[in-house]
Amino acid sequence: MDKDKVEDGVVVSIEYTLHVDGEQLDTSDGQGPLQFLAGHGNIVPGLENEMSGMKIGESKKVVVQPVDGYGEFDEKAFMSVPRDQFPKDLPLDVDTELTVRDDEGQGRYARVESIEGDNVRLDFNHPLAGAELHFNVKVIALREPTDEELEHGHVHEGGHHH
Ligand code: ZN
């Protein structure tokens, strides 16, 4: 059965642009629509909430505050790690982005903020932490997820699978 509005458990295809501080940071132009499974935390909560109930062809401007986007900037989310804790052949420079395993084995995003002597200072804030996100979204299509997508909690089209 076709779905007629955005609600939890529906695969939503959107065209979008994302602006931060007046600068376009991301867009679906040239990449094709973004698909996500609504209600499964696949996109930032502030955008997902505002899209609830939208119909095919409908457009909306959505402004998302950091708390409903990529989080507030956390002054404490920094850590200094000795260079020799990283693989020798791993190139490390300022702004290098890494995935660091935490104590529970979860991958966490980190960016090299600075390198001082033998210490690498990592910033664990999301690159868009603290940013007010300005989205323009248009709903292109709605469909039912497959059983597998529902089980995994994300969409499998568009080159992604894990
Ligand atoms: Zn999957």
Short mmCIF file of C-alpha atoms and ligand atoms in Angstrom, two decimals:
data_model
loop_
_atom_site.label_atom_id
_atom_site.label_comp_id
_atom_site.label_asym_id
_atom_site.label_seq_id
_atom_site.Cartn_x
_atom_site.Cartn_y
_atom_site.Cartn_z
CA MET A 1 0.00 0.00 0.00
CA ASP A 2 1.32 3.44 -0.90
CA LYS A 3 2.00 5.89 1.87
CA ASP A 4 0.59 9.39 1.57
CA LYS A 5 2.47 11.25 4.30
CA VAL A 6 5.67 11.24 6.29
CA GLU A 7 5.26 9.15 9.42
CA ASP A 8 7.26 6.64 11.44
CA GLY A 9 8.15 3.51 9.50
CA VAL A 10 7.91 5.12 6.03
CA VAL A 11 10.85 5.40 3.62
CA VAL A 12 11.02 9.07 2.67
CA SER A 13 12.91 10.45 -0.35
CA ILE A 14 13.81 14.12 -0.13
CA GLU A 15 15.63 16.74 -2.11
CA TYR A 16 17.36 19.13 0.26
CA THR A 17 19.90 21.83 0.82
CA LEU A 18 21.67 22.56 4.10
CA HIS A 19 22.95 26.05 4.90
CA VAL A 20 24.95 27.06 7.97
CA ASP A 21 25.79 30.75 8.49
CA GLY A 22 24.52 31.50 4.98
CA GLU A 23 26.87 29.02 3.35
CA GLN A 24 25.58 25.94 1.52
CA LEU A 25 27.26 22.92 3.11
CA ASP A 26 25.31 20.08 1.56
CA THR A 27 22.72 19.39 -1.09
CA SER A 28 21.07 16.48 -2.84
CA ASP A 29 21.62 18.27 -6.18
CA GLY A 30 23.71 16.04 -8.39
CA GLN A 31 23.56 13.13 -5.96
CA GLY A 32 19.89 12.27 -6.24
CA PRO A 33 17.36 12.37 -3.42
CA LEU A 34 18.29 11.31 0.09
CA GLN A 35 16.28 8.38 1.41
CA PHE A 36 15.73 7.68 5.08
CA LEU A 37 13.51 5.52 7.23
CA ALA A 38 11.39 7.86 9.33
CA GLY A 39 11.28 7.27 13.07
CA HIS A 40 14.64 5.50 13.28
CA GLY A 41 17.04 8.36 13.97
CA ASN A 42 18.53 8.24 10.47
CA ILE A 43 18.56 12.04 10.21
CA VAL A 44 18.88 14.80 12.81
CA PRO A 45 15.85 14.80 15.15
CA GLY A 46 14.92 18.45 14.55
CA LEU A 47 14.50 17.85 10.82
CA GLU A 48 12.73 14.54 11.25
CA ASN A 49 10.20 16.02 13.69
CA GLU A 50 9.39 18.97 11.42
CA MET A 51 8.84 16.71 8.41
CA SER A 52 6.20 14.62 10.11
CA GLY A 53 2.94 14.72 8.12
CA MET A 54 4.46 16.20 4.93
CA LYS A 55 3.05 14.95 1.62
CA ILE A 56 4.70 14.19 -1.73
CA GLY A 57 5.60 17.41 -3.54
CA GLU A 58 5.48 19.50 -0.37
CA SER A 59 8.42 21.79 0.47
CA LYS A 60 9.46 23.31 3.77
CA LYS A 61 12.15 25.46 5.31
CA VAL A 62 13.28 24.00 8.61
CA VAL A 63 15.61 25.69 11.10
CA VAL A 64 17.15 23.24 13.55
CA GLN A 65 18.83 24.36 16.76
CA PRO A 66 22.04 22.57 17.85
CA VAL A 67 20.28 20.59 20.59
CA ASP A 68 18.03 19.00 17.91
CA GLY A 69 20.84 18.85 15.36
CA TYR A 70 24.43 17.76 15.91
CA GLY A 71 24.58 18.80 19.55
CA GLU A 72 26.03 21.73 21.41
CA PHE A 73 29.75 22.36 21.14
CA ASP A 74 31.39 20.68 24.13
CA GLU A 75 34.53 22.38 25.45
CA LYS A 76 35.39 19.17 27.29
CA ALA A 77 35.19 16.89 24.25
CA PHE A 78 38.95 17.04 23.66
CA MET A 79 41.66 14.54 24.43
CA SER A 80 45.42 14.50 24.05
CA VAL A 81 46.82 11.18 22.88
CA PRO A 82 50.52 10.30 22.46
CA ARG A 83 51.48 9.97 18.78
CA ASP A 84 52.80 6.43 19.36
CA GLN A 85 49.27 5.27 20.30
CA PHE A 86 48.35 5.59 16.62
CA PRO A 87 49.57 3.26 13.87
CA LYS A 88 52.93 4.55 12.58
CA ASP A 89 51.80 4.56 8.94
CA LEU A 90 48.62 6.51 9.70
CA PRO A 91 49.06 10.03 8.35
CA LEU A 92 48.12 12.55 11.01
CA ASP A 93 47.82 16.25 10.32
CA VAL A 94 45.69 19.07 11.64
CA ASP A 95 42.08 18.46 10.48
CA THR A 96 42.63 14.76 9.75
CA GLU A 97 39.37 12.97 10.54
CA LEU A 98 39.50 9.66 12.37
CA THR A 99 37.28 7.04 13.89
CA VAL A 100 38.50 6.24 17.39
CA ARG A 101 37.29 3.21 19.35
CA ASP A 102 36.14 4.03 22.86
CA ASP A 103 36.30 1.69 25.87
CA GLU A 104 33.15 -0.10 24.73
CA GLY A 105 34.51 -0.57 21.21
CA GLN A 106 32.14 2.00 19.73
CA GLY A 107 33.55 4.06 16.87
CA ARG A 108 33.59 7.77 17.62
CA TYR A 109 34.30 10.58 15.19
CA ALA A 110 37.36 12.66 16.00
CA ARG A 111 39.30 15.40 14.24
CA VAL A 112 42.94 16.27 14.87
CA GLU A 113 42.87 19.76 16.34
CA SER A 114 46.60 20.22 16.80
CA ILE A 115 49.84 18.30 17.10
CA GLU A 116 52.21 19.47 19.81
CA GLY A 117 55.46 17.59 20.12
CA ASP A 118 54.57 13.92 20.63
CA ASN A 119 50.94 14.67 21.53
CA VAL A 120 47.97 14.66 19.21
CA ARG A 121 45.02 16.72 20.43
CA LEU A 122 41.70 15.26 19.29
CA ASP A 123 38.39 17.10 19.06
CA PHE A 124 35.41 14.75 19.44
CA ASN A 125 32.78 17.36 18.61
CA HIS A 126 30.80 16.70 15.46
CA PRO A 127 31.94 19.15 12.76
CA LEU A 128 28.48 20.74 12.93
CA ALA A 129 28.21 20.79 16.74
CA GLY A 130 26.86 24.14 17.89
CA ALA A 131 25.58 25.01 14.41
CA GLU A 132 22.07 26.24 13.60
CA LEU A 133 21.05 24.19 10.58
CA HIS A 134 18.93 25.72 7.82
CA PHE A 135 17.32 23.06 5.66
CA ASN A 136 15.17 23.38 2.57
CA VAL A 137 13.47 20.05 2.02
CA LYS A 138 11.06 18.71 -0.56
CA VAL A 139 9.40 15.33 -0.30
CA ILE A 140 9.87 13.44 -3.58
CA ALA A 141 8.56 9.99 -2.79
CA LEU A 142 7.20 7.82 0.00
CA ARG A 143 7.16 4.05 0.19
CA GLU A 144 6.92 1.12 2.57
CA PRO A 145 10.24 -0.25 3.81
CA THR A 146 11.22 -3.85 3.05
CA ASP A 147 11.16 -6.25 6.00
CA GLU A 148 14.95 -6.18 6.06
CA GLU A 149 15.10 -2.40 6.10
CA LEU A 150 12.62 -2.28 8.95
CA GLU A 151 14.63 -4.85 10.86
CA HIS A 152 17.90 -2.92 10.34
CA GLY A 153 16.28 0.44 10.96
CA HIS A 154 17.66 2.06 7.80
CA VAL A 155 17.27 2.20 4.04
CA HIS A 156 19.25 -0.11 1.77
CA GLU A 157 18.95 1.71 -1.52
CA GLY A 158 21.54 4.24 -2.56
CA GLY A 159 24.71 2.23 -2.21
CA HIS A 160 24.56 1.67 1.52
CA HIS A 161 24.46 -1.62 3.32
CA HIS A 162 25.77 -2.90 6.63
ZN ZN B 1 21.21 -2.75 6.76
#
